[in-house]
Short mmCIF file of C-alpha atoms and ligand atoms in Angstrom, two decimals:
data_model
loop_
_atom_site.label_atom_id
_atom_site.label_comp_id
_atom_site.label_asym_id
_atom_site.label_seq_id
_atom_site.Cartn_x
_atom_site.Cartn_y
_atom_site.Cartn_z
CA MET P 208 0.00 0.00 0.00
CA ALA P 209 1.31 3.45 -0.88
CA VAL P 210 1.52 5.41 2.34
CA VAL P 211 1.02 8.81 0.84
CA GLN P 212 -2.19 8.39 -1.09
CA ASP P 213 -3.36 11.03 -3.50
CA SER P 214 -6.46 12.61 -2.07
CA ALA P 215 -9.42 12.82 -4.40
CA ALA P 216 -9.68 16.46 -3.41
CA THR P 217 -7.40 19.33 -4.38
CA LYS P 218 -3.98 19.59 -2.79
CA ARG P 219 -3.95 22.76 -0.65
CA LYS P 220 -0.91 25.05 -0.46
CA ASP P 221 -1.29 26.05 3.21
CA PHE P 222 -2.63 24.66 6.48
CA ILE P 223 -4.15 27.67 8.21
CA ALA P 224 -7.65 26.54 9.21
CA LEU P 225 -9.58 23.27 9.10
CA THR P 226 -12.32 25.15 7.24
CA ASP P 227 -9.97 25.31 4.23
CA TYR P 228 -10.17 21.51 3.96
CA THR P 229 -12.96 19.12 3.03
CA LYS P 230 -14.10 16.35 5.35
CA ASP P 231 -12.34 13.77 3.14
CA GLU P 232 -9.10 15.73 3.15
CA ILE P 233 -9.16 15.98 6.96
CA LEU P 234 -9.85 12.25 7.29
CA ASP P 235 -7.09 11.58 4.78
CA ILE P 236 -4.56 13.53 6.91
CA LEU P 237 -5.71 11.64 10.01
CA SER P 238 -5.33 8.33 8.26
CA LEU P 239 -1.81 9.25 7.11
CA ALA P 240 -1.02 10.31 10.69
CA ASP P 241 -2.04 6.82 11.85
CA ASP P 242 0.19 5.24 9.19
CA LEU P 243 3.17 7.44 10.09
CA LYS P 244 2.72 6.68 13.79
CA ARG P 245 2.71 2.95 13.10
CA PHE P 246 5.74 3.25 10.80
CA GLN P 247 7.66 5.28 13.40
CA LYS P 248 6.94 2.69 16.08
CA THR P 249 7.96 -0.24 13.89
CA GLY P 250 11.19 1.39 12.78
CA ARG P 251 10.31 1.60 9.09
CA PRO P 252 11.92 4.45 7.17
CA HIS P 253 9.69 7.19 5.84
CA ARG P 254 11.98 9.94 4.60
CA TYR P 255 9.34 11.65 2.48
CA LEU P 256 10.93 15.07 2.98
CA ASP P 257 14.52 14.19 2.14
CA GLY P 258 16.53 17.38 1.77
CA LYS P 259 13.61 19.71 2.52
CA THR P 260 14.02 22.69 4.83
CA LEU P 261 11.41 24.16 7.11
CA THR P 262 11.57 27.39 9.04
CA LEU P 263 9.66 27.92 12.27
CA LEU P 264 8.75 31.56 13.02
CA PHE P 265 7.41 31.79 16.57
CA GLU P 266 6.15 34.92 18.34
CA LYS P 267 5.03 32.98 21.44
CA PRO P 268 6.61 30.29 23.65
CA SER P 269 6.19 26.59 22.81
CA LEU P 270 7.26 23.17 24.00
CA ARG P 271 5.08 20.70 22.11
CA THR P 272 4.54 22.48 18.79
CA ARG P 273 8.16 23.47 18.29
CA LEU P 274 9.62 20.13 19.36
CA THR P 275 7.17 18.03 17.36
CA PHE P 276 7.65 20.03 14.15
CA GLU P 277 11.43 19.94 14.55
CA THR P 278 11.49 16.22 15.39
CA GLY P 279 8.96 15.49 12.65
CA ILE P 280 10.86 17.15 9.80
CA PHE P 281 14.06 15.49 11.02
CA GLN P 282 12.43 12.03 11.04
CA LEU P 283 11.13 12.70 7.52
CA GLY P 284 14.66 13.40 6.28
CA GLY P 285 14.53 17.21 6.33
CA TYR P 286 15.92 20.04 8.41
CA SER P 287 14.44 22.88 10.44
CA ILE P 288 15.50 26.39 11.44
CA PHE P 289 13.80 27.96 14.47
CA VAL P 290 13.44 31.75 14.68
CA GLU P 291 11.93 33.59 17.62
CA THR P 292 10.58 36.84 16.22
CA ARG P 293 7.95 39.60 16.29
CA LEU P 294 6.43 39.90 12.84
CA GLY P 295 5.86 43.30 11.30
CA LYS P 296 8.38 45.12 13.49
CA ARG P 297 11.66 45.07 11.57
CA GLU P 298 10.14 44.69 8.12
CA THR P 299 6.70 44.06 6.67
CA VAL P 300 5.12 40.61 6.83
CA PRO P 301 4.91 40.34 2.99
CA ASP P 302 8.64 41.14 2.76
CA VAL P 303 9.41 38.36 5.26
CA ALA P 304 7.31 35.97 3.14
CA ARG P 305 9.08 37.02 -0.09
CA ASN P 306 12.46 36.31 1.49
CA LEU P 307 11.57 32.97 3.01
CA GLU P 308 10.06 31.55 -0.19
CA ARG P 309 13.48 31.94 -1.86
CA TRP P 310 15.22 29.73 0.74
CA VAL P 311 12.98 27.19 2.42
CA ASP P 312 10.33 24.66 1.43
CA GLY P 313 7.80 25.56 4.10
CA VAL P 314 7.03 27.98 6.92
CA VAL P 315 5.50 27.03 10.28
CA ALA P 316 4.32 30.15 12.11
CA ARG P 317 2.99 30.84 15.61
CA THR P 318 1.66 34.40 15.71
CA PHE P 319 -0.46 36.62 17.90
CA SER P 320 -2.47 38.14 15.05
CA HIS P 321 -4.29 35.70 12.78
CA ASP P 322 -4.02 38.31 10.02
CA HIS P 323 -0.25 37.95 10.10
CA ILE P 324 -0.36 34.25 9.22
CA LEU P 325 -2.87 34.98 6.46
CA GLU P 326 -0.52 37.68 5.15
CA LEU P 327 2.44 35.27 5.24
CA ALA P 328 0.45 32.65 3.32
CA ALA P 329 -0.80 35.16 0.75
CA ASN P 330 2.71 36.40 0.00
CA ALA P 331 4.76 33.19 0.12
CA SER P 332 4.72 30.67 -2.71
CA VAL P 333 5.72 27.93 -0.26
CA PRO P 334 3.27 26.27 2.19
CA VAL P 335 2.53 28.12 5.43
CA ILE P 336 1.37 26.07 8.42
CA ASN P 337 -0.52 27.50 11.40
CA ALA P 338 1.27 26.59 14.65
CA LEU P 339 -1.30 28.62 16.68
CA THR P 340 -2.65 32.13 16.44
CA ASP P 341 -4.87 34.06 18.84
CA TYR P 342 -7.77 32.75 16.75
CA LEU P 343 -7.01 29.13 15.79
CA HIS P 344 -4.86 26.09 16.62
CA PRO P 345 -5.69 23.51 13.93
CA CYS P 346 -2.62 21.26 14.40
CA GLN P 347 -3.71 20.68 17.98
CA ILE P 348 -7.12 19.44 16.93
CA LEU P 349 -5.67 16.94 14.43
CA ALA P 350 -3.58 15.37 17.21
CA ASP P 351 -6.50 15.49 19.64
CA VAL P 352 -8.81 13.78 17.18
CA GLN P 353 -6.18 11.15 16.39
CA ALA P 354 -6.06 10.38 20.15
CA LEU P 355 -9.84 10.54 20.51
CA ARG P 356 -10.24 7.99 17.70
CA GLU P 357 -7.65 5.72 19.32
CA HIS P 358 -9.68 5.68 22.52
CA LYS P 359 -13.27 5.89 21.24
CA GLY P 360 -13.13 4.40 17.75
CA LYS P 361 -12.94 5.98 14.32
CA ASP P 362 -16.62 6.83 13.92
CA LEU P 363 -17.11 9.96 16.03
CA SER P 364 -20.69 10.65 14.91
CA SER P 365 -22.21 9.60 18.23
CA ILE P 366 -19.36 10.96 20.38
CA LYS P 367 -19.86 14.06 22.51
CA VAL P 368 -16.89 16.27 23.40
CA ALA P 369 -17.57 18.74 26.23
CA PHE P 370 -15.07 21.59 26.11
CA VAL P 371 -15.09 23.16 29.58
CA GLY P 372 -13.55 26.62 29.75
CA ASP P 373 -12.68 29.48 27.46
CA GLY P 374 -14.10 29.73 23.94
CA ASN P 375 -10.56 30.34 22.68
CA ASN P 376 -8.30 29.43 19.76
CA VAL P 377 -8.33 25.72 20.63
CA PHE P 378 -12.10 25.63 20.95
CA ASN P 379 -12.52 27.61 17.71
CA SER P 380 -10.55 24.93 15.88
CA TRP P 381 -12.69 22.22 17.50
CA VAL P 382 -15.73 24.08 16.13
CA ASN P 383 -14.16 24.15 12.67
CA PHE P 384 -13.59 20.40 12.91
CA ALA P 385 -17.16 19.70 14.07
CA GLY P 386 -18.45 21.72 11.11
CA LYS P 387 -16.72 19.24 8.79
CA VAL P 388 -16.65 15.83 10.48
CA PRO P 389 -19.74 14.50 12.31
CA LEU P 390 -19.27 14.90 16.10
CA ASN P 391 -21.22 16.50 18.95
CA LEU P 392 -19.46 19.43 20.59
CA SER P 393 -20.51 21.42 23.64
CA LEU P 394 -18.79 24.51 25.06
CA VAL P 395 -19.39 24.85 28.81
CA CYS P 396 -18.23 28.31 29.84
CA PRO P 397 -18.98 31.32 32.03
CA GLU P 398 -20.98 34.14 30.51
CA GLY P 399 -18.85 36.44 28.37
CA TYR P 400 -16.36 33.73 27.36
CA GLU P 401 -18.30 32.15 24.48
CA ALA P 402 -16.50 31.40 21.23
CA ASP P 403 -16.45 33.54 18.08
CA ALA P 404 -20.16 33.78 17.26
CA LYS P 405 -19.79 33.95 13.48
CA LEU P 406 -17.47 30.94 13.39
CA VAL P 407 -19.89 28.93 15.58
CA LYS P 408 -22.91 29.89 13.46
CA THR P 409 -21.16 28.89 10.24
CA ALA P 410 -20.11 25.53 11.69
CA GLN P 411 -23.60 24.91 13.10
CA GLY P 412 -25.01 25.45 9.61
CA MET P 413 -22.69 22.78 8.16
CA ALA P 414 -22.42 20.29 11.04
CA LYS P 415 -24.02 16.86 11.00
CA GLY P 416 -23.79 16.67 14.81
CA GLU P 417 -24.77 19.24 17.44
CA ILE P 418 -22.64 22.25 18.39
CA THR P 419 -23.97 23.87 21.56
CA ILE P 420 -22.89 26.51 24.06
CA THR P 421 -24.09 26.44 27.65
CA HIS P 422 -23.22 28.02 30.99
CA ASP P 423 -24.80 25.07 32.82
CA VAL P 424 -22.15 22.55 33.84
CA GLU P 425 -24.60 19.66 34.36
CA ALA P 426 -26.28 20.13 30.99
CA GLY P 427 -22.98 20.56 29.16
CA LEU P 428 -21.35 17.50 30.69
CA ARG P 429 -24.36 15.21 30.36
CA ASP P 430 -23.51 12.10 28.24
CA ALA P 431 -20.06 13.48 27.40
CA ASP P 432 -17.56 10.89 26.11
CA ALA P 433 -14.65 13.32 26.40
CA VAL P 434 -14.11 16.27 28.71
CA TYR P 435 -11.62 18.80 27.32
CA THR P 436 -10.16 21.86 28.94
CA ASP P 437 -7.47 24.46 28.28
CA VAL P 438 -5.91 27.31 30.25
CA TRP P 439 -8.29 30.06 31.37
CA ALA P 440 -5.93 32.81 30.16
CA SER P 441 -4.18 32.14 26.87
CA MET P 442 -0.78 33.46 25.84
CA GLY P 443 -1.13 37.23 25.50
CA GLN P 444 -3.94 37.42 28.10
CA GLU P 445 -1.68 37.30 31.16
CA ASP P 446 -2.99 40.64 32.49
CA GLU P 447 -6.52 39.13 32.64
CA GLU P 448 -5.43 36.16 34.78
CA ALA P 449 -6.91 37.37 38.09
CA ILE P 450 -10.33 38.25 36.67
CA ARG P 451 -10.46 35.01 34.67
CA GLU P 452 -9.51 32.85 37.70
CA LYS P 453 -12.61 34.20 39.41
CA ALA P 454 -14.97 33.79 36.46
CA PHE P 455 -13.82 30.27 35.58
CA ALA P 456 -13.55 28.84 39.14
CA PRO P 457 -16.93 26.99 38.94
CA TYR P 458 -15.70 25.38 35.71
CA GLN P 459 -12.61 23.68 37.14
CA VAL P 460 -12.34 20.09 35.86
CA ASN P 461 -12.11 18.12 39.11
CA ALA P 462 -13.37 14.67 40.12
CA GLN P 463 -16.85 16.00 40.89
CA LEU P 464 -17.16 17.66 37.47
CA MET P 465 -15.83 14.54 35.72
CA SER P 466 -18.55 12.50 37.47
CA LEU P 467 -21.17 14.47 35.48
CA ALA P 468 -19.86 12.95 32.21
CA LYS P 469 -20.20 9.29 31.16
CA PRO P 470 -18.40 6.90 33.56
CA ASP P 471 -15.94 5.93 30.80
CA ALA P 472 -15.34 9.53 29.65
CA ILE P 473 -11.77 10.47 28.84
CA PHE P 474 -10.07 13.69 29.95
CA MET P 475 -8.25 15.81 27.35
CA HIS P 476 -6.08 18.93 27.53
CA CYS P 477 -3.87 20.52 24.86
CA LEU P 478 -1.21 21.42 27.51
CA PRO P 479 0.46 23.29 29.07
CA ALA P 480 -1.85 22.78 32.06
CA HIS P 481 -2.22 25.14 34.97
CA ARG P 482 -2.69 22.47 37.62
CA GLY P 483 -5.00 23.57 40.41
CA SER P 484 -6.73 26.09 38.10
CA GLU P 485 -8.57 24.62 35.11
CA VAL P 486 -7.79 21.02 36.16
CA THR P 487 -6.85 19.20 39.36
CA ASP P 488 -3.88 16.83 39.67
CA GLU P 489 -6.33 14.05 40.48
CA VAL P 490 -7.96 14.34 37.05
CA ILE P 491 -4.97 15.08 34.83
CA ASP P 492 -2.92 12.31 36.45
CA GLY P 493 -5.89 9.95 36.76
CA PRO P 494 -6.85 6.89 34.71
CA GLN P 495 -9.26 8.83 32.46
CA SER P 496 -6.58 11.25 31.27
CA ILE P 497 -5.15 10.89 27.74
CA VAL P 498 -3.23 14.19 27.70
CA PHE P 499 0.14 12.64 26.84
CA ASP P 500 -1.39 10.61 24.01
CA GLU P 501 -2.57 13.92 22.57
CA ALA P 502 0.90 15.41 23.05
CA GLU P 503 2.53 12.38 21.39
CA ASN P 504 0.21 12.65 18.42
CA ARG P 505 1.28 16.22 17.75
CA LEU P 506 4.34 14.57 16.17
CA HIS P 507 2.46 12.14 13.95
CA ALA P 508 -0.39 14.46 12.92
CA GLN P 509 1.97 17.30 11.97
CA LYS P 510 4.20 14.90 10.05
CA ALA P 511 1.12 14.01 8.03
CA VAL P 512 0.48 17.70 7.31
CA LEU P 513 4.12 18.19 6.29
CA VAL P 514 4.05 15.21 3.93
CA LYS P 515 0.79 16.38 2.35
CA LEU P 516 2.00 19.95 1.85
CA ILE P 517 5.73 19.66 1.28
CA GLY P 518 6.29 16.04 0.21
CA SER P 519 7.64 15.72 -3.33
CA ALA P 520 5.59 14.22 -6.14
CA GLU P 521 7.88 11.13 -5.95
CA ALA P 522 7.16 10.73 -2.25
CA ARG P 523 3.45 11.03 -2.90
CA ALA P 524 3.43 8.42 -5.66
N1 LIG K 182 -0.35 22.48 22.96
C1 LIG K 182 0.61 23.27 22.50
O1 LIG K 182 0.48 23.87 21.44
O2 LIG K 182 1.72 23.33 23.29
P1 LIG K 182 2.93 24.35 23.12
O3 LIG K 182 2.37 25.74 23.40
O4 LIG K 182 3.94 23.93 24.15
O5 LIG K 182 3.46 24.27 21.73
N1 LIG K 183 -5.22 28.58 24.38
C1 LIG K 183 -3.84 28.36 24.68
C2 LIG K 183 -3.32 27.16 23.97
C3 LIG K 183 -1.90 26.80 24.26
C4 LIG K 183 -1.43 25.63 23.46
C5 LIG K 183 -3.04 29.59 24.31
O1 LIG K 183 -3.29 30.16 23.25
O2 LIG K 183 -2.16 30.00 25.09
#
């Protein structure tokens, strides 16, 4: 079996948002991620990016995203260059893009402004991959879904994910996913912290499953197969920490809150976790937690994205 199958759908240049992809394309990436994970674990070579170079432009800190992209390109036979930067300060974003496209085969960017990654993609002829913006974190959701499928089976149409906490970049990407692939998604949050309304409405119009927002913990957690949370204050919102701690306190994922979900519900978190705030040690270290499976899959899911976007025609054959 050829590992890198040609998708029936169009090959995209960039990976900025899951909404840019069809359901089949998303499932195709997930399937390749499963193949690459199996190949990595059985020691089979898969140097589909031999000689390719990737640059990572990061405006925010990272452990998982940086390390998994760097390890991933290395395992695929390529090379990476990490640059910590603030885009738009020393020169314009389009000028950065026009330089990079002359040297490297792909750009992975973590930016504050979502507009900056769109500007990079619009001005670079090489693929641009979203490693998190204030608005979206699509790579995270691919890895999360890969882990969710490993624990709950590949058909997610009757699965309910309860996202407890801030309607932030991670949740927005979950909404984008649920708009494409059948799944039930519920945001359980304090008033004033709902997700981007337009994005939710668009996804609700396309979704086969339910996408709901509630402030009621019991209703939101009822029949949940997975309970997901993220930090209450994202990177860049540090000055709101105190006010958010207060607003989100009733939404802490602890043993009592977990008991409102199905007895076999799994616990998920994109990490880094603020233990004692959005989640207790008991839950994140407990038997229901799959947080390190999600973290592991960042490697495999992003390798699949790299192969799809940057892999040569020969590698794809
Ligand atoms: N989950 C995630 O993106 O982690 P990092 O911020 O460490 O990359
Ligand atoms: N919402 C978090 C995710 C971190 C991976 C943030 O943006 O800081």
